[in-house]
PDB file of C-alpha atoms in Angstrom:
ATOM      1  CA  UNK A   1      37.235  17.522   5.998  1.00  0.00           C
ATOM      2  CA  UNK A   2      34.575  18.813   3.655  1.00  0.00           C
ATOM      3  CA  UNK A   3      36.094  17.233   0.500  1.00  0.00           C
ATOM      4  CA  UNK A   4      36.008  13.854   2.481  1.00  0.00           C
ATOM      5  CA  UNK A   5      32.420  14.018   3.192  1.00  0.00           C
ATOM      6  CA  UNK A   6      31.496  14.948  -0.526  1.00  0.00           C
ATOM      7  CA  UNK A   7      33.497  11.508  -1.686  1.00  0.00           C
ATOM      8  CA  UNK A   8      32.040   9.488   1.191  1.00  0.00           C
ATOM      9  CA  UNK A   9      27.987  10.663   0.080  1.00  0.00           C
ATOM     10  CA  UNK A  10      28.493  10.212  -3.812  1.00  0.00           C
ATOM     11  CA  UNK A  11      30.147   6.681  -2.632  1.00  0.00           C
ATOM     12  CA  UNK A  12      27.281   5.840  -0.419  1.00  0.00           C
ATOM     13  CA  UNK A  13      24.504   7.012  -3.250  1.00  0.00           C
ATOM     14  CA  UNK A  14      26.528   4.907  -5.923  1.00  0.00           C
ATOM     15  CA  UNK A  15      26.485   2.109  -3.580  1.00  0.00           C
ATOM     16  CA  UNK A  16      22.452   2.480  -3.192  1.00  0.00           C
ATOM     17  CA  UNK A  17      21.824   2.771  -6.434  1.00  0.00           C
ATOM     18  CA  UNK A  18      23.804  -0.302  -7.794  1.00  0.00           C
ATOM     19  CA  UNK A  19      22.054  -2.185  -4.880  1.00  0.00           C
ATOM     20  CA  UNK A  20      18.689  -1.082  -6.204  1.00  0.00           C
ATOM     21  CA  UNK A  21      19.551  -2.206  -9.622  1.00  0.00           C
ATOM     22  CA  UNK A  22      20.656  -5.739  -8.367  1.00  0.00           C
ATOM     23  CA  UNK A  23      17.237  -5.894  -6.249  1.00  0.00           C
ATOM     24  CA  UNK A  24      15.396  -4.629  -9.371  1.00  0.00           C
ATOM     25  CA  UNK A  25      16.685  -7.388 -11.324  1.00  0.00           C
ATOM     26  CA  UNK A  26      15.768  -9.834  -8.513  1.00  0.00           C
ATOM     27  CA  UNK A  27      11.965  -8.762  -8.555  1.00  0.00           C
ATOM     28  CA  UNK A  28      12.020  -8.757 -12.490  1.00  0.00           C
ATOM     29  CA  UNK A  29      13.232 -12.372 -12.668  1.00  0.00           C
ATOM     30  CA  UNK A  30      10.179 -13.302  -9.942  1.00  0.00           C
ATOM     31  CA  UNK A  31       7.402 -10.987 -12.228  1.00  0.00           C
ATOM     32  CA  UNK A  32       9.060 -13.148 -15.685  1.00  0.00           C
ATOM     33  CA  UNK A  33       7.906 -16.300 -14.372  1.00  0.00           C
ATOM     34  CA  UNK A  34       6.647 -17.262 -18.070  1.00  0.00           C
ATOM     35  CA  UNK A  35       9.203 -20.557 -17.956  1.00  0.00           C
ATOM     36  CA  UNK A  36       7.442 -21.528 -14.682  1.00  0.00           C
ATOM     37  CA  UNK A  37       3.475 -21.368 -14.160  1.00  0.00           C
ATOM     38  CA  UNK A  38       3.369 -17.820 -16.275  1.00  0.00           C
ATOM     39  CA  UNK A  39       0.942 -16.536 -12.853  1.00  0.00           C
ATOM     40  CA  UNK A  40       2.092 -12.849 -12.637  1.00  0.00           C
ATOM     41  CA  UNK A  41       2.749 -12.466 -16.295  1.00  0.00           C
ATOM     42  CA  UNK A  42      -0.734 -13.233 -16.904  1.00  0.00           C
ATOM     43  CA  UNK A  43      -1.664 -10.781 -13.934  1.00  0.00           C
ATOM     44  CA  UNK A  44       0.298  -8.066 -15.500  1.00  0.00           C
ATOM     45  CA  UNK A  45      -1.620  -8.545 -18.523  1.00  0.00           C
ATOM     46  CA  UNK A  46      -4.591  -8.532 -16.969  1.00  0.00           C
ATOM     47  CA  UNK A  47      -3.640  -5.364 -15.043  1.00  0.00           C
ATOM     48  CA  UNK A  48      -2.861  -3.584 -18.762  1.00  0.00           C
ATOM     49  CA  UNK A  49      -6.037  -4.901 -19.872  1.00  0.00           C
ATOM     50  CA  UNK A  50      -8.267  -3.677 -16.715  1.00  0.00           C
ATOM     51  CA  UNK A  51      -6.363   0.056 -17.454  1.00  0.00           C
ATOM     52  CA  UNK A  52      -4.703  -0.266 -13.762  1.00  0.00           C
ATOM     53  CA  UNK A  53      -1.340   0.431 -12.659  1.00  0.00           C
ATOM     54  CA  UNK A  54      -1.464  -1.520  -9.308  1.00  0.00           C
ATOM     55  CA  UNK A  55      -0.408  -4.972  -9.257  1.00  0.00           C
ATOM     56  CA  UNK A  56      -1.358  -7.128  -5.874  1.00  0.00           C
ATOM     57  CA  UNK A  57       1.131  -9.714  -5.244  1.00  0.00           C
ATOM     58  CA  UNK A  58       1.140 -12.428  -3.144  1.00  0.00           C
ATOM     59  CA  UNK A  59       4.336 -12.451  -0.302  1.00  0.00           C
ATOM     60  CA  UNK A  60       4.109 -16.004  -0.226  1.00  0.00           C
ATOM     61  CA  UNK A  61       4.512 -16.473  -3.476  1.00  0.00           C
ATOM     62  CA  UNK A  62       7.631 -14.400  -3.310  1.00  0.00           C
ATOM     63  CA  UNK A  63       8.669 -16.343  -0.322  1.00  0.00           C
ATOM     64  CA  UNK A  64       8.369 -19.472  -2.066  1.00  0.00           C
ATOM     65  CA  UNK A  65      10.730 -18.075  -4.784  1.00  0.00           C
ATOM     66  CA  UNK A  66      13.216 -15.642  -3.203  1.00  0.00           C
ATOM     67  CA  UNK A  67      13.112 -15.982   0.852  1.00  0.00           C
ATOM     68  CA  UNK A  68      15.994 -13.508   0.873  1.00  0.00           C
ATOM     69  CA  UNK A  69      14.198 -10.869  -0.768  1.00  0.00           C
ATOM     70  CA  UNK A  70      11.073 -11.508   1.288  1.00  0.00           C
ATOM     71  CA  UNK A  71      12.936 -11.116   4.790  1.00  0.00           C
ATOM     72  CA  UNK A  72      14.483  -7.691   3.142  1.00  0.00           C
ATOM     73  CA  UNK A  73      11.020  -6.443   1.853  1.00  0.00           C
ATOM     74  CA  UNK A  74       9.393  -6.993   5.597  1.00  0.00           C
ATOM     75  CA  UNK A  75      12.109  -5.466   7.238  1.00  0.00           C
ATOM     76  CA  UNK A  76      13.595  -2.951   4.947  1.00  0.00           C
ATOM     77  CA  UNK A  77      10.667  -1.855   3.088  1.00  0.00           C
ATOM     78  CA  UNK A  78      11.150   1.640   1.665  1.00  0.00           C
ATOM     79  CA  UNK A  79      14.211   0.396  -0.307  1.00  0.00           C
ATOM     80  CA  UNK A  80      12.793  -2.905  -1.175  1.00  0.00           C
ATOM     81  CA  UNK A  81       9.207  -1.386  -2.359  1.00  0.00           C
ATOM     82  CA  UNK A  82      11.187   0.827  -4.457  1.00  0.00           C
ATOM     83  CA  UNK A  83      13.305  -1.795  -6.652  1.00  0.00           C
ATOM     84  CA  UNK A  84      10.131  -3.765  -6.562  1.00  0.00           C
ATOM     85  CA  UNK A  85       8.164  -0.948  -8.072  1.00  0.00           C
ATOM     86  CA  UNK A  86      10.913  -0.275 -10.779  1.00  0.00           C
ATOM     87  CA  UNK A  87      11.026  -3.772 -11.273  1.00  0.00           C
ATOM     88  CA  UNK A  88       7.407  -3.842 -12.519  1.00  0.00           C
ATOM     89  CA  UNK A  89       7.426  -0.341 -14.607  1.00  0.00           C
ATOM     90  CA  UNK A  90      10.309  -2.037 -16.603  1.00  0.00           C
ATOM     91  CA  UNK A  91       8.633  -5.472 -16.917  1.00  0.00           C
ATOM     92  CA  UNK A  92       5.417  -3.343 -18.066  1.00  0.00           C
ATOM     93  CA  UNK A  93       7.642  -1.663 -20.872  1.00  0.00           C
ATOM     94  CA  UNK A  94       8.877  -4.900 -21.817  1.00  0.00           C
ATOM     95  CA  UNK A  95       5.242  -6.431 -22.376  1.00  0.00           C
ATOM     96  CA  UNK A  96       3.685  -3.207 -23.556  1.00  0.00           C
ATOM     97  CA  UNK A  97       5.808  -0.273 -24.020  1.00  0.00           C
ATOM     98  CA  UNK A  98       2.957   1.905 -25.022  1.00  0.00           C
ATOM     99  CA  UNK A  99       0.867   1.392 -21.780  1.00  0.00           C
ATOM    100  CA  UNK A 100       4.041   1.805 -19.938  1.00  0.00           C
ATOM    101  CA  UNK A 101       4.486   5.297 -20.999  1.00  0.00           C
ATOM    102  CA  UNK A 102       0.693   6.119 -19.779  1.00  0.00           C
ATOM    103  CA  UNK A 103       1.905   6.338 -16.196  1.00  0.00           C
ATOM    104  CA  UNK A 104       4.582   7.885 -14.512  1.00  0.00           C
ATOM    105  CA  UNK A 105       4.510   5.230 -11.856  1.00  0.00           C
ATOM    106  CA  UNK A 106       3.637   1.872 -11.439  1.00  0.00           C
ATOM    107  CA  UNK A 107       2.582   0.332  -7.704  1.00  0.00           C
ATOM    108  CA  UNK A 108       2.720  -3.168  -5.726  1.00  0.00           C
ATOM    109  CA  UNK A 109       0.419  -3.871  -3.499  1.00  0.00           C
ATOM    110  CA  UNK A 110       0.783  -6.685  -1.238  1.00  0.00           C
ATOM    111  CA  UNK A 111      -1.195  -9.926   0.683  1.00  0.00           C
ATOM    112  CA  UNK A 112      -0.749 -12.987   2.189  1.00  0.00           C
ATOM    113  CA  UNK A 113       0.643 -13.758   5.696  1.00  0.00           C
ATOM    114  CA  UNK A 114       2.961 -11.532   7.100  1.00  0.00           C
ATOM    115  CA  UNK A 115       3.678 -13.404  10.166  1.00  0.00           C
ATOM    116  CA  UNK A 116       4.753 -11.279  13.357  1.00  0.00           C
ATOM    117  CA  UNK A 117       4.043  -8.404  11.046  1.00  0.00           C
ATOM    118  CA  UNK A 118       0.290  -8.925  11.015  1.00  0.00           C
ATOM    119  CA  UNK A 119      -0.613  -6.369  13.977  1.00  0.00           C
ATOM    120  CA  UNK A 120      -3.210  -4.200  15.351  1.00  0.00           C
ATOM    121  CA  UNK A 121      -2.983  -0.439  16.372  1.00  0.00           C
ATOM    122  CA  UNK A 122      -2.229  -1.584  19.880  1.00  0.00           C
ATOM    123  CA  UNK A 123       0.849  -3.855  19.083  1.00  0.00           C
ATOM    124  CA  UNK A 124       2.265  -1.303  16.387  1.00  0.00           C
ATOM    125  CA  UNK A 125       5.147  -0.138  18.414  1.00  0.00           C
ATOM    126  CA  UNK A 126       8.410   1.571  17.287  1.00  0.00           C
ATOM    127  CA  UNK A 127      10.510  -1.698  16.439  1.00  0.00           C
ATOM    128  CA  UNK A 128       8.179  -1.925  13.572  1.00  0.00           C
ATOM    129  CA  UNK A 129       9.404   1.675  12.315  1.00  0.00           C
ATOM    130  CA  UNK A 130      10.746   1.176   8.639  1.00  0.00           C
ATOM    131  CA  UNK A 131       8.950  -2.451   8.405  1.00  0.00           C
ATOM    132  CA  UNK A 132       6.235  -3.482   6.042  1.00  0.00           C
ATOM    133  CA  UNK A 133       3.159  -4.129   8.499  1.00  0.00           C
ATOM    134  CA  UNK A 134      -0.393  -5.461   7.797  1.00  0.00           C
ATOM    135  CA  UNK A 135      -2.714  -3.680  10.325  1.00  0.00           C
ATOM    136  CA  UNK A 136      -6.322  -4.615  10.787  1.00  0.00           C
ATOM    137  CA  UNK A 137      -8.760  -2.045  12.410  1.00  0.00           C
ATOM    138  CA  UNK A 138     -12.272   0.126  12.034  1.00  0.00           C
ATOM    139  CA  UNK A 139     -12.048   3.268  10.105  1.00  0.00           C
ATOM    140  CA  UNK A 140     -12.964   5.720  12.528  1.00  0.00           C
ATOM    141  CA  UNK A 141     -12.328   9.134  10.554  1.00  0.00           C
ATOM    142  CA  UNK A 142     -11.743   9.774   6.892  1.00  0.00           C
ATOM    143  CA  UNK A 143     -10.368  13.065   5.023  1.00  0.00           C
ATOM    144  CA  UNK A 144     -11.707  14.472   1.925  1.00  0.00           C
ATOM    145  CA  UNK A 145      -9.721  13.450  -1.095  1.00  0.00           C
ATOM    146  CA  UNK A 146      -7.424  16.242  -2.236  1.00  0.00           C
ATOM    147  CA  UNK A 147      -5.006  16.639  -5.522  1.00  0.00           C
ATOM    148  CA  UNK A 148      -1.528  16.741  -4.592  1.00  0.00           C
ATOM    149  CA  UNK A 149       1.060  18.219  -7.256  1.00  0.00           C
ATOM    150  CA  UNK A 150       3.724  15.401  -8.170  1.00  0.00           C
ATOM    151  CA  UNK A 151       5.133  17.350 -11.136  1.00  0.00           C
ATOM    152  CA  UNK A 152       4.763  21.083 -12.292  1.00  0.00           C
ATOM    153  CA  UNK A 153       5.277  22.199 -15.625  1.00  0.00           C
ATOM    154  CA  UNK A 154       6.585  26.126 -15.943  1.00  0.00           C
ATOM    155  CA  UNK A 155       7.004  28.396 -19.034  1.00  0.00           C
ATOM    156  CA  UNK A 156       8.957  31.435 -19.417  1.00  0.00           C
ATOM    157  CA  UNK A 157       7.451  33.858 -22.078  1.00  0.00           C
ATOM    158  CA  UNK A 158      10.553  36.075 -22.040  1.00  0.00           C
ATOM    159  CA  UNK A 159      13.082  33.266 -22.858  1.00  0.00           C
ATOM    160  CA  UNK A 160      10.289  30.753 -24.520  1.00  0.00           C
ATOM    161  CA  UNK A 161      12.170  27.820 -22.167  1.00  0.00           C
ATOM    162  CA  UNK A 162       9.956  25.392 -20.351  1.00  0.00           C
ATOM    163  CA  UNK A 163      11.162  23.695 -17.174  1.00  0.00           C
ATOM    164  CA  UNK A 164       9.977  21.003 -15.046  1.00  0.00           C
ATOM    165  CA  UNK A 165       9.763  20.455 -11.100  1.00  0.00           C
ATOM    166  CA  UNK A 166       9.175  16.995  -9.529  1.00  0.00           C
ATOM    167  CA  UNK A 167       7.957  17.250  -5.621  1.00  0.00           C
ATOM    168  CA  UNK A 168       7.948  14.230  -3.019  1.00  0.00           C
ATOM    169  CA  UNK A 169       7.519  14.685   0.491  1.00  0.00           C
ATOM    170  CA  UNK A 170       7.918  12.302   3.609  1.00  0.00           C
ATOM    171  CA  UNK A 171       4.856  10.088   2.709  1.00  0.00           C
ATOM    172  CA  UNK A 172       6.575   8.897  -0.543  1.00  0.00           C
ATOM    173  CA  UNK A 173       9.088   6.144  -0.869  1.00  0.00           C
ATOM    174  CA  UNK A 174      11.770   8.510  -1.951  1.00  0.00           C
ATOM    175  CA  UNK A 175      14.408   8.625   0.338  1.00  0.00           C
ATOM    176  CA  UNK A 176      14.981  12.502  -0.048  1.00  0.00           C
ATOM    177  CA  UNK A 177      11.984  14.979   0.268  1.00  0.00           C
ATOM    178  CA  UNK A 178      12.153  17.871  -2.303  1.00  0.00           C
ATOM    179  CA  UNK A 179      11.593  21.453  -1.460  1.00  0.00           C
ATOM    180  CA  UNK A 180       8.086  22.367  -1.596  1.00  0.00           C
ATOM    181  CA  UNK A 181       8.975  25.677  -3.026  1.00  0.00           C
ATOM    182  CA  UNK A 182       6.972  26.800  -6.237  1.00  0.00           C
ATOM    183  CA  UNK A 183       9.290  28.431  -8.754  1.00  0.00           C
ATOM    184  CA  UNK A 184       7.600  31.743 -10.155  1.00  0.00           C
ATOM    185  CA  UNK A 185      10.969  33.390 -11.853  1.00  0.00           C
ATOM    186  CA  UNK A 186      14.076  32.515 -13.307  1.00  0.00           C
ATOM    187  CA  UNK A 187      17.596  33.203 -12.499  1.00  0.00           C
ATOM    188  CA  UNK A 188      17.162  36.296 -14.394  1.00  0.00           C
ATOM    189  CA  UNK A 189      14.031  37.651 -12.765  1.00  0.00           C
ATOM    190  CA  UNK A 190      11.604  36.223 -15.797  1.00  0.00           C
ATOM    191  CA  UNK A 191       8.538  35.601 -14.614  1.00  0.00           C
ATOM    192  CA  UNK A 192       6.912  31.928 -15.327  1.00  0.00           C
ATOM    193  CA  UNK A 193       3.829  30.675 -16.195  1.00  0.00           C
ATOM    194  CA  UNK A 194       2.312  27.386 -14.905  1.00  0.00           C
ATOM    195  CA  UNK A 195       1.089  25.105 -17.210  1.00  0.00           C
ATOM    196  CA  UNK A 196      -1.739  23.417 -15.406  1.00  0.00           C
ATOM    197  CA  UNK A 197      -2.922  21.165 -17.943  1.00  0.00           C
ATOM    198  CA  UNK A 198       0.837  19.625 -18.498  1.00  0.00           C
ATOM    199  CA  UNK A 199       1.352  19.478 -14.453  1.00  0.00           C
ATOM    200  CA  UNK A 200       0.683  16.115 -12.850  1.00  0.00           C
ATOM    201  CA  UNK A 201      -1.262  15.620  -9.587  1.00  0.00           C
ATOM    202  CA  UNK A 202      -2.017  12.677  -7.550  1.00  0.00           C
ATOM    203  CA  UNK A 203      -5.329  12.035  -5.486  1.00  0.00           C
ATOM    204  CA  UNK A 204      -4.339  12.172  -1.744  1.00  0.00           C
ATOM    205  CA  UNK A 205      -6.652  10.785   1.308  1.00  0.00           C
ATOM    206  CA  UNK A 206      -5.552  10.226   5.238  1.00  0.00           C
ATOM    207  CA  UNK A 207      -7.725   7.507   7.343  1.00  0.00           C
ATOM    208  CA  UNK A 208      -7.492   6.835  11.136  1.00  0.00           C
ATOM    209  CA  UNK A 209      -8.125   3.084  11.995  1.00  0.00           C
ATOM    210  CA  UNK A 210      -8.755   2.089  15.298  1.00  0.00           C
ATOM    211  CA  UNK A 211      -8.400  -1.304  16.840  1.00  0.00           C
ATOM    212  CA  UNK A 212     -11.294  -3.546  16.753  1.00  0.00           C
ATOM    213  CA  UNK A 213     -13.494  -3.706  20.174  1.00  0.00           C
ATOM    214  CA  UNK A 214     -13.381  -7.531  20.831  1.00  0.00           C
ATOM    215  CA  UNK A 215      -9.366  -6.945  20.494  1.00  0.00           C
ATOM    216  CA  UNK A 216      -9.219  -4.231  22.412  1.00  0.00           C
ATOM    217  CA  UNK A 217      -8.264  -5.142  26.449  1.00  0.00           C
ATOM    218  CA  UNK A 218     -11.035  -4.817  28.892  1.00  0.00           C
ATOM    219  CA  UNK A 219     -11.200  -1.231  30.806  1.00  0.00           C
ATOM    220  CA  UNK A 220      -8.798   0.330  28.192  1.00  0.00           C
ATOM    221  CA  UNK A 221      -9.313   2.975  25.469  1.00  0.00           C
ATOM    222  CA  UNK A 222      -8.605   1.651  21.817  1.00  0.00           C
ATOM    223  CA  UNK A 223      -5.789   2.702  19.973  1.00  0.00           C
ATOM    224  CA  UNK A 224      -5.633   4.342  16.787  1.00  0.00           C
ATOM    225  CA  UNK A 225      -3.046   4.749  13.279  1.00  0.00           C
ATOM    226  CA  UNK A 226      -3.130   7.347  10.946  1.00  0.00           C
ATOM    227  CA  UNK A 227      -3.060   5.944   7.413  1.00  0.00           C
ATOM    228  CA  UNK A 228      -1.783   7.683   4.052  1.00  0.00           C
ATOM    229  CA  UNK A 229      -3.462   6.722   0.928  1.00  0.00           C
ATOM    230  CA  UNK A 230      -2.603   7.669  -2.584  1.00  0.00           C
ATOM    231  CA  UNK A 231      -3.755   7.422  -5.992  1.00  0.00           C
ATOM    232  CA  UNK A 232      -5.978   4.464  -6.552  1.00  0.00           C
ATOM    233  CA  UNK A 233      -6.194   3.378  -2.966  1.00  0.00           C
ATOM    234  CA  UNK A 234      -8.479   6.631  -2.240  1.00  0.00           C
ATOM    235  CA  UNK A 235     -11.968   6.348  -1.367  1.00  0.00           C
ATOM    236  CA  UNK A 236     -11.874   2.040  -0.947  1.00  0.00           C
ATOM    237  CA  UNK A 237     -13.170   2.363   2.519  1.00  0.00           C
ATOM    238  CA  UNK A 238     -15.568   4.730   4.626  1.00  0.00           C
ATOM    239  CA  UNK A 239     -16.112   5.140   8.330  1.00  0.00           C
ATOM    240  CA  UNK A 240     -17.465   2.235  10.193  1.00  0.00           C
ATOM    241  CA  UNK A 241     -15.809  -0.212   7.628  1.00  0.00           C
ATOM    242  CA  UNK A 242     -13.441  -2.927   9.227  1.00  0.00           C
ATOM    243  CA  UNK A 243     -10.090  -2.988   6.799  1.00  0.00           C
ATOM    244  CA  UNK A 244      -6.867  -4.667   6.669  1.00  0.00           C
ATOM    245  CA  UNK A 245      -3.904  -2.272   5.529  1.00  0.00           C
ATOM    246  CA  UNK A 246      -0.646  -3.116   4.126  1.00  0.00           C
ATOM    247  CA  UNK A 247       2.001  -0.260   4.301  1.00  0.00           C
ATOM    248  CA  UNK A 248       5.078   0.950   5.495  1.00  0.00           C
ATOM    249  CA  UNK A 249       5.045   2.230   9.341  1.00  0.00           C
ATOM    250  CA  UNK A 250       7.098   5.463   9.204  1.00  0.00           C
ATOM    251  CA  UNK A 251       7.981   8.349  11.233  1.00  0.00           C
ATOM    252  CA  UNK A 252       7.463  11.728  10.547  1.00  0.00           C
ATOM    253  CA  UNK A 253      10.169  14.352  12.246  1.00  0.00           C
ATOM    254  CA  UNK A 254       8.877  17.957  13.073  1.00  0.00           C
ATOM    255  CA  UNK A 255      11.060  21.084  13.157  1.00  0.00           C
ATOM    256  CA  UNK A 256      10.366  24.056  15.443  1.00  0.00           C
ATOM    257  CA  UNK A 257      13.029  26.599  15.296  1.00  0.00           C
ATOM    258  CA  UNK A 258      15.368  24.393  13.344  1.00  0.00           C
ATOM    259  CA  UNK A 259      15.307  21.524  15.991  1.00  0.00           C
ATOM    260  CA  UNK A 260      13.561  18.253  16.005  1.00  0.00           C
ATOM    261  CA  UNK A 261      11.611  17.302  19.408  1.00  0.00           C
ATOM    262  CA  UNK A 262      12.470  14.070  20.912  1.00  0.00           C
ATOM    263  CA  UNK A 263       9.025  12.676  19.961  1.00  0.00           C
ATOM    264  CA  UNK A 264       7.642  12.003  16.235  1.00  0.00           C
ATOM    265  CA  UNK A 265       4.366  11.420  14.743  1.00  0.00           C
ATOM    266  CA  UNK A 266       3.849   7.770  13.295  1.00  0.00           C
ATOM    267  CA  UNK A 267       2.229   7.226  10.149  1.00  0.00           C
ATOM    268  CA  UNK A 268       1.357   4.077   7.681  1.00  0.00           C
ATOM    269  CA  UNK A 269       1.914   4.771   4.066  1.00  0.00           C
ATOM    270  CA  UNK A 270      -0.487   2.263   2.493  1.00  0.00           C
ATOM    271  CA  UNK A 271       0.326  -0.132  -0.682  1.00  0.00           C
ATOM    272  CA  UNK A 272      -3.189  -2.205  -0.336  1.00  0.00           C
ATOM    273  CA  UNK A 273      -6.468  -1.759   1.244  1.00  0.00           C
ATOM    274  CA  UNK A 274      -8.939  -4.583   1.766  1.00  0.00           C
ATOM    275  CA  UNK A 275     -12.175  -4.264   2.983  1.00  0.00           C
ATOM    276  CA  UNK A 276     -13.510  -7.208   5.484  1.00  0.00           C
ATOM    277  CA  UNK A 277     -16.975  -8.401   5.110  1.00  0.00           C
ATOM    278  CA  UNK A 278     -19.008  -7.137   7.458  1.00  0.00           C
ATOM    279  CA  UNK A 279     -21.337 -10.171   7.264  1.00  0.00           C
ATOM    280  CA  UNK A 280     -21.038 -13.583   8.554  1.00  0.00           C
ATOM    281  CA  UNK A 281     -21.943 -15.690   5.632  1.00  0.00           C
ATOM    282  CA  UNK A 282     -23.226 -19.078   6.843  1.00  0.00           C
ATOM    283  CA  UNK A 283     -21.473 -22.066   4.996  1.00  0.00           C
ATOM    284  CA  UNK A 284     -23.411 -25.183   4.580  1.00  0.00           C
ATOM    285  CA  UNK A 285     -22.046 -28.489   2.864  1.00  0.00           C
ATOM    286  CA  UNK A 286     -23.724 -30.724   0.693  1.00  0.00           C
ATOM    287  CA  UNK A 287     -24.664 -33.059   3.570  1.00  0.00           C
ATOM    288  CA  UNK A 288     -25.996 -30.181   5.452  1.00  0.00           C
ATOM    289  CA  UNK A 289     -28.386 -29.383   2.680  1.00  0.00           C
ATOM    290  CA  UNK A 290     -29.469 -33.007   2.169  1.00  0.00           C
ATOM    291  CA  UNK A 291     -30.487 -32.895   6.059  1.00  0.00           C
ATOM    292  CA  UNK A 292     -32.203 -29.755   5.708  1.00  0.00           C
ATOM    293  CA  UNK A 293     -34.406 -30.557   2.848  1.00  0.00           C
ATOM    294  CA  UNK A 294     -34.860 -34.263   4.237  1.00  0.00           C
ATOM    295  CA  UNK A 295     -36.258 -32.600   7.534  1.00  0.00           C
ATOM    296  CA  UNK A 296     -38.607 -30.374   5.666  1.00  0.00           C
ATOM    297  CA  UNK A 297     -40.256 -32.926   3.704  1.00  0.00           C
ATOM    298  CA  UNK A 298     -41.013 -35.152   6.955  1.00  0.00           C
ATOM    299  CA  UNK A 299     -44.835 -34.519   7.340  1.00  0.00           C
ATOM    300  CA  UNK A 300     -44.601 -35.311  11.306  1.00  0.00           C
ATOM    301  CA  UNK A 301     -42.146 -32.747  11.919  1.00  0.00           C
ATOM    302  CA  UNK A 302     -43.354 -29.070  12.904  1.00  0.00           C
ATOM    303  CA  UNK A 303     -40.359 -27.167  12.206  1.00  0.00           C
ATOM    304  CA  UNK A 304     -41.711 -24.445  14.531  1.00  0.00           C
ATOM    305  CA  UNK A 305     -42.555 -26.910  17.403  1.00  0.00           C
ATOM    306  CA  UNK A 306     -39.122 -28.273  17.047  1.00  0.00           C
ATOM    307  CA  UNK A 307     -37.179 -25.160  17.077  1.00  0.00           C
ATOM    308  CA  UNK A 308     -39.214 -24.154  20.509  1.00  0.00           C
ATOM    309  CA  UNK A 309     -38.412 -27.407  21.721  1.00  0.00           C
ATOM    310  CA  UNK A 310     -34.416 -27.142  21.101  1.00  0.00           C
ATOM    311  CA  UNK A 311     -34.865 -22.943  22.865  1.00  0.00           C
ATOM    312  CA  UNK A 312     -36.157 -24.517  25.694  1.00  0.00           C
ATOM    313  CA  UNK A 313     -34.352 -27.388  26.079  1.00  0.00           C
ATOM    314  CA  UNK A 314     -31.046 -25.188  25.576  1.00  0.00           C
ATOM    315  CA  UNK A 315     -32.343 -22.480  28.740  1.00  0.00           C
ATOM    316  CA  UNK A 316     -32.857 -25.373  31.147  1.00  0.00           C
ATOM    317  CA  UNK A 317     -29.435 -26.730  30.841  1.00  0.00           C
ATOM    318  CA  UNK A 318     -27.842 -23.257  31.262  1.00  0.00           C
TER     319      UNK A 318
END
């Protein structure tokens, strides 16, 4: 029985990797649009010139070119986003291999029309777990930006050997989180020295987003959701900002005494944060501007007197 379980696990892992490579090829075809309009080739080159490692993709463009991948991306976000980011890394390596080696990971941010996946913290229900969602709300709480270790490098003076250890947790897109144990000795008991300068860290921050008061039902308390921000997304928003966050909605199981309870904490792992404008800027057409100028030049009209008449008239009509 144990041998059959091992074979089954290997077959599932190999099948997943084969699927990921196929998905990755389709996303690479989408990014390599030199023969079409060259929009995303230009965006990738602009990203390299700006020394950034996150490419914002409009999901409407992906829907127009590959509707099947778009549907899968919305419903099975973890696997699809992993394949998309691998495709971006490979594409950057073909455009500029030296720049591609500077960063361990390249990220894909998404924007555009999300349809039924465009929700508020109140409508963010369990049916959306594992999906890519777009949530609007107000930032109510914001943590400090803390470094999170991604890769540690250790040197053993006794054997003159160096080892690397990579770390992933439930807030990353990797399917299997690694152990958080920090190596201090090798198998023979020789102590390790941590090479802090060669180790890799990533900025980490959490936000709490509450639904907007104008969208909350009357007489009910507003609901909120926790958002996890990594790397270049930290410090993009502060408490009081109205934001639109795109990310993967995921549950975090918690163990107590080796058992998981029946309820799970849910979070949103962000891939793009857009701060909405606080001020409503009036828009005037050319015709409106011409009427305003003509009214200002008319000598027989006193602007103050006219505005007072309008206020009085609107008050009598109420």
